[in-house]
């Protein structure tokens, strides 16, 4: 594949086609051995681990924003992307899009690569933003344990010898940006600042990043200090932490992230490091601590330094691998996820007679922060015979761990809901690009016992907002046949009760009368078949 990409780029150069983004803005003056200002790329891969469903674009004016006329693409299941024309400018991702195939989390930082790069990664980002010369950057890579690589082509998922080293470094940067995001700060600014600080710290140091626990702790501390300080502002520009809280957040972050990064570096393969990479323990310890209370901070530091607990897998699981389906009248019934996937028969029922579908959830000790984790949720129901389709996607669903380890769910008042319905005859209705706002918790059923979707309230909401189509909605809900049902949760490590991973999937809520997508939710998926 790299040879084909280079060949495509060479052909485009030979023909003298214009740069994507509608301009020929050069990148910073290149050093020897790095992609030059005239270099081009038509396709590539976005990798931390591989990042799926992310928006990536050719930044023709170098402003870090996807502007009209700039070529963009979405990464596929292998993290690859292809522009509609060759890119002669920096290649940039949009922060907050896509998900990491290992962690199932949405990248909070923005990745960047110099023109001509075939890979976009934390390391191409470091090259692009660090301000180091080519020789200085090579020396930094060597101290990081990545000597001899060309970041423009380095894919850590395919380099067994360096995979866990690269993953440990990426974990440091990602956790710093996630801590800021969970506090409501500017995570993209945090990621960039932490990346710059990491490069500067390594350049100035006499040792190597992983030479000792002290060396690693010093590196993480420098990155955390810069990242948390840069991200310490909400959407209005106000500080999210006091100066004291900021210092304590940095201290806790450095302790927890150092522990996780050291664990990852010691693993043999990326597969062995999966639990460490997925763990939000360091992020949640910071989020759970009253950073202005010295006693609480000391308790949090004890947790962050507990290598045994920090080394355990941290995730949310489906309790008993069960799914509960409740009719409007009669008793609710529990089924296993395996039964749900194989297909359930519910004679005498239709979507119009069902009350809710619920997944009871559990959480490990450090999987969720005290204030809850904010996720996106989507539901898709498709009639396999007629093609009838119902879709819904809602953001800002908060999952909170109860004292007994169970998980409750609630919807924030500022959440947004996208809806779409298509009949067997092709009639379409939906919210399109203008989602419903302030839908609130009532859409959830039995939120105290897990993640439940109240089908009747969802249907009532559709009737309320599309009053001219009430009879149409009722007709679709009363259909019989076999339906594919899919629930997708984004930005969360969900697993079976035994700790094994659930599958992945996506729901792309459609825009009526268009090929456009109003809202896409990608992540862990629970899928099944139901016959009415």
XYZ file of C-alpha atoms in Angstrom:
532
model
C 0.000 0.000 0.000
C 2.724 2.605 0.813
C 4.286 2.019 -2.630
C 0.928 2.677 -4.307
C 0.449 5.852 -2.275
C 3.892 7.133 -3.212
C 3.277 6.276 -6.851
C -0.034 8.173 -6.807
C 1.662 11.162 -5.251
C 4.456 11.053 -7.825
C 1.976 10.978 -10.703
C 0.118 13.957 -9.284
C 3.348 15.881 -8.881
C 4.337 15.084 -12.433
C 1.008 16.366 -13.761
C 1.284 19.504 -11.627
C -2.157 19.299 -10.080
C -3.144 21.945 -7.528
C -3.022 21.324 -3.779
C -6.127 20.216 -1.927
C -7.788 22.971 0.009
C -7.829 25.179 -3.072
C -4.333 26.544 -2.472
C -0.651 25.734 -2.565
C 0.252 26.939 0.913
C 3.598 25.385 1.868
C 4.351 23.860 5.211
C 7.154 25.116 7.412
C 10.539 25.015 5.723
C 11.500 21.324 5.720
C 14.668 19.910 7.179
C 16.644 17.237 5.409
C 14.949 13.868 5.588
C 11.456 15.230 6.332
C 8.531 15.680 3.923
C 9.098 18.832 1.944
C 6.830 21.743 1.107
C 6.263 20.323 -2.376
C 5.540 16.816 -1.105
C 2.058 15.449 -1.619
C -0.062 12.620 -0.293
C -3.325 11.233 -1.597
C -3.982 8.705 1.137
C -2.621 7.473 4.442
C -3.488 6.070 7.856
C -4.469 7.770 11.131
C -2.933 5.824 13.961
C -2.579 5.974 17.727
C -3.829 2.635 17.636
C -5.854 2.762 14.424
C -8.513 5.455 14.598
C -11.788 4.641 12.875
C -14.408 7.117 11.651
C -12.320 10.242 12.198
C -12.478 13.322 9.995
C -9.123 14.164 8.454
C -8.390 16.985 6.047
C -5.800 18.748 3.953
C -5.138 22.009 5.794
C -4.431 24.240 2.800
C -4.236 27.474 4.812
C -2.532 25.850 7.834
C -5.078 27.131 10.355
C -5.991 23.762 11.873
C -9.647 24.116 10.868
C -11.528 22.291 8.104
C -12.551 25.144 5.808
C -14.769 25.177 2.759
C -12.889 23.871 -0.262
C -10.352 21.841 1.718
C -10.325 18.159 0.850
C -11.452 15.894 3.673
C -12.069 12.201 4.256
C -13.255 9.791 6.940
C -10.966 7.027 8.164
C -12.211 3.499 7.535
C -12.106 0.367 9.709
C -8.331 0.175 9.186
C -7.718 3.825 9.990
C -7.003 4.623 6.337
C -8.249 7.626 4.404
C -8.132 8.800 0.795
C -8.578 12.384 -0.313
C -10.304 13.243 -3.580
C -7.086 14.880 -4.751
C -3.478 14.977 -3.649
C -2.652 17.062 -0.579
C 0.367 19.374 -0.653
C -0.264 20.867 2.780
C -0.341 19.625 6.368
C -2.691 16.734 7.057
C -4.844 17.345 10.131
C -7.527 15.472 12.053
C -10.599 17.001 13.659
C -10.433 16.534 17.432
C -13.351 14.623 18.904
C -14.097 12.518 15.820
C -13.691 8.766 15.364
C -12.630 6.229 17.948
C -9.466 4.327 18.817
C -9.786 0.614 17.966
C -8.007 -0.412 21.166
C -9.471 1.899 23.762
C -12.864 2.519 22.074
C -12.458 6.170 23.083
C -12.804 9.285 20.972
C -9.439 11.053 20.522
C -9.560 14.323 22.431
C -6.497 15.799 20.725
C -5.844 16.966 17.189
C -3.289 15.047 15.130
C -1.140 16.727 12.514
C 1.460 15.630 9.962
C 3.702 17.501 7.567
C 2.883 17.468 3.863
C 3.661 14.182 2.129
C 3.285 12.027 5.238
C 1.698 8.606 4.765
C 0.959 8.275 8.498
C -0.683 10.752 10.875
C 0.057 10.003 14.539
C 1.099 11.497 17.880
C 4.671 11.363 16.575
C 3.987 13.231 13.339
C 2.138 15.718 15.551
C 5.212 16.094 17.740
C 7.342 16.652 14.651
C 4.936 19.273 13.322
C 4.434 21.307 16.526
C 7.697 20.884 18.460
C 9.712 23.480 16.544
C 12.757 21.195 16.622
C 15.209 20.842 13.778
C 15.438 17.513 11.989
C 18.550 16.490 13.915
C 17.100 17.593 17.247
C 13.933 15.641 16.587
C 15.881 12.509 15.680
C 17.720 12.793 19.001
C 14.393 13.137 20.851
C 13.018 10.028 19.162
C 16.113 8.090 20.209
C 15.661 9.123 23.856
C 12.009 8.123 23.631
C 13.063 4.648 22.518
C 12.026 5.180 18.896
C 15.410 5.759 17.298
C 15.738 5.110 13.594
C 12.114 5.638 12.604
C 10.703 8.023 10.018
C 7.530 9.344 11.658
C 6.018 10.083 8.237
C 5.802 6.331 7.587
C 5.982 4.839 11.108
C 2.905 2.761 11.959
C 3.424 1.456 15.528
C 0.688 -1.157 15.086
C 2.919 -2.892 12.531
C 6.249 -2.468 14.336
C 6.317 -5.201 16.975
C 9.651 -4.120 18.423
C 8.519 -0.563 19.144
C 4.742 -0.975 19.486
C 4.429 -0.826 23.270
C 6.969 1.979 23.580
C 4.982 4.068 21.124
C 1.728 3.137 22.883
C 3.098 4.201 26.279
C 4.050 7.618 24.925
C 0.659 8.040 23.261
C -1.045 7.022 26.515
C 0.660 9.873 28.337
C -0.606 12.448 25.851
C -4.100 10.975 25.582
C -4.686 10.727 29.329
C -3.611 14.325 29.836
C -6.090 15.516 27.214
C -8.823 13.249 28.668
C -8.315 14.676 32.164
C -8.823 18.143 30.751
C -11.845 17.056 28.689
C -13.538 15.413 31.672
C -13.159 18.658 33.639
C -14.708 20.694 30.823
C -11.467 22.232 29.565
C -9.816 22.634 26.163
C -8.549 19.127 25.446
C -7.127 19.943 22.004
C -4.995 22.723 23.483
C -3.915 20.360 26.255
C -2.840 17.680 23.780
C -0.789 20.112 21.734
C 0.877 21.721 24.749
C 1.696 18.328 26.303
C 3.230 17.168 23.017
C 5.424 20.259 22.749
C 6.474 19.981 26.406
C 7.322 16.301 26.037
C 9.653 17.021 23.113
C 11.296 19.941 24.905
C 11.782 17.957 28.119
C 13.343 15.005 26.339
C 15.618 17.286 24.298
C 16.927 18.922 27.479
C 17.307 15.716 29.497
C 20.466 13.682 29.797
C 18.723 10.335 30.238
C 16.094 8.408 28.309
C 12.344 8.520 28.799
C 12.100 5.000 30.197
C 15.549 4.805 31.754
C 14.128 4.803 35.290
C 10.890 5.472 37.145
C 12.301 8.882 38.025
C 13.030 9.709 34.380
C 9.550 8.639 33.307
C 7.864 10.470 36.170
C 9.771 13.651 35.315
C 8.710 13.409 31.674
C 5.050 12.800 32.528
C 5.113 15.645 35.043
C 6.444 18.096 32.466
C 3.846 17.063 29.893
C 1.028 17.157 32.468
C 2.048 20.587 33.754
C 1.988 22.083 30.259
C -1.091 20.228 29.074
C -3.301 20.889 32.078
C -2.283 24.540 32.193
C -2.985 25.070 28.485
C -6.328 23.286 28.770
C -7.394 25.108 31.927
C -10.202 27.065 30.295
C -13.813 26.342 29.491
C -15.696 27.358 26.361
C -16.067 30.876 27.767
C -12.351 31.182 28.492
C -12.720 30.991 32.275
C -10.383 28.792 34.334
C -11.766 25.396 35.341
C -9.260 24.888 38.175
C -7.846 27.239 40.778
C -4.075 27.504 40.822
C -3.947 25.153 43.817
C -6.278 22.657 42.156
C -4.233 22.840 38.970
C -1.062 21.919 40.839
C -2.770 19.025 42.596
C -4.311 17.804 39.345
C -0.851 17.792 37.790
C 0.575 15.844 40.735
C -2.141 13.180 40.635
C -2.048 12.941 36.856
C 1.719 12.487 36.836
C 1.543 9.696 39.439
C -1.278 7.758 37.792
C -0.191 8.160 34.175
C 3.393 7.236 35.044
C 2.157 3.961 36.531
C 0.100 3.102 33.453
C 2.781 4.154 30.964
C 5.382 2.032 32.776
C 3.042 -0.964 32.649
C 2.455 -0.523 28.913
C 6.175 -0.221 28.159
C 6.798 -3.542 29.919
C 4.208 -5.433 27.856
C 5.347 -7.645 25.004
C 2.638 -6.736 22.503
C -0.182 -4.247 22.043
C -2.640 -7.045 22.777
C -0.947 -7.609 26.131
C -1.208 -3.887 26.860
C -4.909 -3.607 25.977
C -6.176 -3.301 29.563
C -3.594 -0.646 30.417
C -4.292 1.314 27.240
C -8.060 1.188 27.825
C -7.826 2.111 31.499
C -9.189 5.483 32.516
C -7.973 4.978 36.085
C -5.626 7.969 36.118
C -8.239 10.210 34.518
C -10.906 9.131 36.985
C -8.693 9.508 40.065
C -8.141 13.154 39.162
C -11.844 13.614 38.436
C -12.879 11.937 41.699
C -10.660 14.074 43.921
C -11.483 17.406 45.538
C -8.358 19.128 44.270
C -8.625 21.959 46.778
C -8.635 19.542 49.738
C -5.108 18.412 50.653
C -6.368 15.378 52.563
C -8.407 14.173 49.596
C -5.499 14.800 47.270
C -3.262 12.645 49.431
C -5.862 9.864 49.304
C -5.979 10.199 45.545
C -2.195 10.045 45.343
C -2.274 6.774 47.250
C -4.655 5.327 44.653
C -2.514 6.621 41.784
C 0.591 4.986 43.257
C -1.164 1.657 43.876
C 0.389 -0.304 41.034
C -1.728 -3.398 41.820
C -5.111 -1.652 41.540
C -3.932 0.592 38.711
C -2.808 -2.489 36.823
C -6.222 -4.159 36.941
C -8.585 -3.963 33.950
C -11.083 -1.133 34.388
C -14.310 -1.306 32.392
C -18.106 -1.292 32.398
C -19.743 -4.671 31.812
C -23.193 -6.045 31.031
C -24.219 -7.718 34.287
C -24.850 -11.411 33.754
C -24.654 -10.811 30.000
C -28.363 -10.090 30.233
C -30.748 -7.958 28.238
C -34.219 -7.236 29.628
C -37.210 -6.730 27.332
C -40.401 -5.468 28.955
C -43.846 -5.307 27.346
C -46.424 -2.694 28.282
C -48.517 -5.430 29.869
C -47.173 -8.603 31.408
C -43.838 -9.517 32.931
C -40.452 -8.389 31.677
C -38.191 -11.189 30.437
C -34.424 -11.575 30.700
C -32.394 -13.027 27.857
C -28.685 -13.546 27.410
C -26.743 -11.509 24.906
C -26.082 -14.756 23.021
C -29.825 -15.438 22.771
C -30.443 -11.867 21.681
C -27.787 -12.162 18.957
C -29.164 -15.494 17.725
C -32.713 -14.138 17.604
C -35.688 -13.818 19.937
C -39.288 -14.669 19.119
C -41.909 -12.459 20.783
C -45.271 -13.605 19.419
C -48.161 -11.256 20.008
C -45.858 -8.268 20.471
C -44.796 -5.363 18.228
C -42.666 -2.282 18.807
C -45.877 -0.486 19.777
C -46.515 -2.909 22.662
C -42.994 -2.946 24.139
C -42.143 -0.713 27.060
C -38.376 -0.796 27.193
C -35.117 -2.622 26.519
C -32.528 -2.492 29.304
C -28.910 -3.549 29.724
C -28.053 -3.942 33.443
C -24.525 -2.674 33.980
C -21.666 -3.114 36.445
C -18.437 -1.175 36.769
C -14.997 -1.908 38.153
C -13.704 0.425 40.871
C -11.811 2.899 38.692
C -13.755 2.583 35.423
C -15.995 5.612 35.989
C -15.348 8.976 37.630
C -17.412 10.016 40.634
C -19.338 12.567 38.586
C -20.055 10.044 35.877
C -18.756 9.465 32.377
C -20.474 11.217 29.480
C -21.166 8.991 26.491
C -23.254 9.030 23.329
C -25.928 6.415 22.727
C -27.655 5.274 19.532
C -30.427 2.819 18.674
C -31.262 1.350 15.275
C -34.198 -0.963 14.460
C -34.523 -2.288 10.919
C -37.227 -4.507 9.401
C -35.233 -7.149 7.527
C -38.061 -7.826 5.064
C -39.362 -4.362 4.224
C -36.357 -2.131 4.879
C -38.320 -0.030 7.347
C -35.906 1.793 9.609
C -35.958 3.650 12.932
C -32.872 5.433 14.225
C -32.168 7.575 17.247
C -28.974 9.058 18.661
C -28.545 11.059 21.825
C -25.463 12.669 23.314
C -24.564 13.504 26.906
C -25.769 10.322 28.553
C -24.111 10.119 31.980
C -23.103 6.735 33.401
C -22.450 6.731 37.151
C -21.091 3.965 39.373
C -23.172 3.227 42.469
C -21.645 2.089 45.765
C -22.501 -1.549 45.016
C -20.754 -1.449 41.663
C -23.905 -1.194 39.555
C -24.207 1.582 36.999
C -27.045 4.071 36.629
C -27.725 6.219 33.590
C -29.172 9.686 33.140
C -29.499 12.159 30.292
C -28.271 15.713 30.803
C -30.716 18.555 30.270
C -28.567 19.998 27.486
C -28.494 16.776 25.464
C -29.504 16.612 21.803
C -31.559 13.931 20.094
C -31.469 12.974 16.402
C -34.345 10.881 15.004
C -35.058 9.252 11.656
C -37.810 6.971 10.381
C -38.224 5.363 6.975
C -41.216 3.283 5.925
C -41.243 0.251 3.671
C -42.529 2.463 0.865
C -39.652 4.919 1.234
C -41.365 7.751 3.100
C -38.871 9.475 5.406
C -39.216 11.768 8.389
C -36.644 12.924 10.921
C -34.922 15.753 12.706
C -32.216 16.111 10.070
C -29.468 18.558 10.937
C -31.578 20.266 13.636
C -31.703 17.859 16.613
C -34.208 18.082 19.411
C -32.771 19.703 22.536
C -33.514 19.314 26.212
C -35.096 15.869 25.868
C -34.008 14.902 29.388
C -33.932 11.690 31.381
C -37.468 10.398 30.614
C -36.149 8.691 27.470
C -34.276 6.309 29.754
C -36.116 3.473 31.458
C -35.079 2.187 34.890
C -31.954 4.306 34.784
C -30.989 3.220 38.278
C -30.494 -0.372 37.137
C -28.576 0.158 33.951
C -28.905 1.538 30.471
C -32.526 1.303 29.375
C -34.323 2.878 26.430
C -37.999 3.673 26.872
C -39.436 2.809 23.481
C -42.818 4.355 24.215
C -41.378 7.708 25.232
C -39.204 7.643 22.139
C -42.300 6.969 20.014
C -44.263 9.677 21.840
C -41.487 12.139 21.156
C -41.648 11.336 17.447
C -45.425 11.822 17.390
C -45.098 15.125 19.253
C -42.500 16.560 16.916
C -43.986 15.147 13.725
C -47.752 15.546 14.360
C -48.623 15.391 10.645
C -47.093 11.912 10.482
C -48.680 10.302 13.546
C -50.561 7.632 11.580
C -47.400 6.813 9.653
C -45.380 6.425 12.860
C -48.056 4.210 14.394
C -48.116 2.018 11.298
C -44.352 1.453 11.419
C -44.464 0.641 15.132
C -47.207 -1.940 14.560
C -45.315 -3.854 11.864
C -44.588 -7.539 12.342
C -41.613 -9.493 11.023
C -37.970 -9.847 11.950
C -36.091 -6.779 13.089
C -32.384 -6.123 13.507
C -31.805 -4.225 16.734
C -28.543 -2.453 17.509
C -27.522 -0.367 20.514
C -24.213 1.498 20.219
C -22.373 3.288 23.036
C -19.509 5.623 22.136
C -16.415 6.530 24.145
C -16.623 3.724 26.697
C -14.918 0.361 27.250
C -17.914 -1.986 27.477
C -17.422 -5.716 27.937
C -19.143 -9.016 28.572
C -19.634 -10.041 32.195
C -16.461 -12.180 31.994
C -14.362 -9.203 30.881
C -14.063 -10.108 27.186
C -14.729 -7.392 24.660
C -18.110 -6.847 23.039
C -18.222 -6.161 19.325
C -18.115 -2.764 17.659
C -20.535 -1.030 15.336
C -22.050 2.275 14.327
C -25.371 3.977 13.765
C -25.443 6.736 11.166
C -28.697 8.659 11.627
C -29.894 9.755 8.210
C -31.207 13.080 6.959
C -34.618 12.721 5.272
C -34.452 13.160 1.508
C -30.669 13.200 1.459
C -27.606 10.985 1.441
C -26.185 13.042 4.285
C -25.692 11.770 7.829
C -27.031 13.924 10.651
C -25.283 12.111 13.512
C -22.961 9.138 13.614
C -22.281 7.166 16.797
C -19.508 4.568 16.676
C -18.304 2.313 19.465
C -19.250 -0.811 21.387
C -22.361 -2.427 19.913
C -24.922 -4.850 21.286
C -26.794 -6.359 18.344
C -29.651 -8.814 18.066
C -32.683 -10.049 16.145
C -36.281 -9.879 17.332
C -39.213 -11.483 15.526
C -42.736 -10.226 16.246
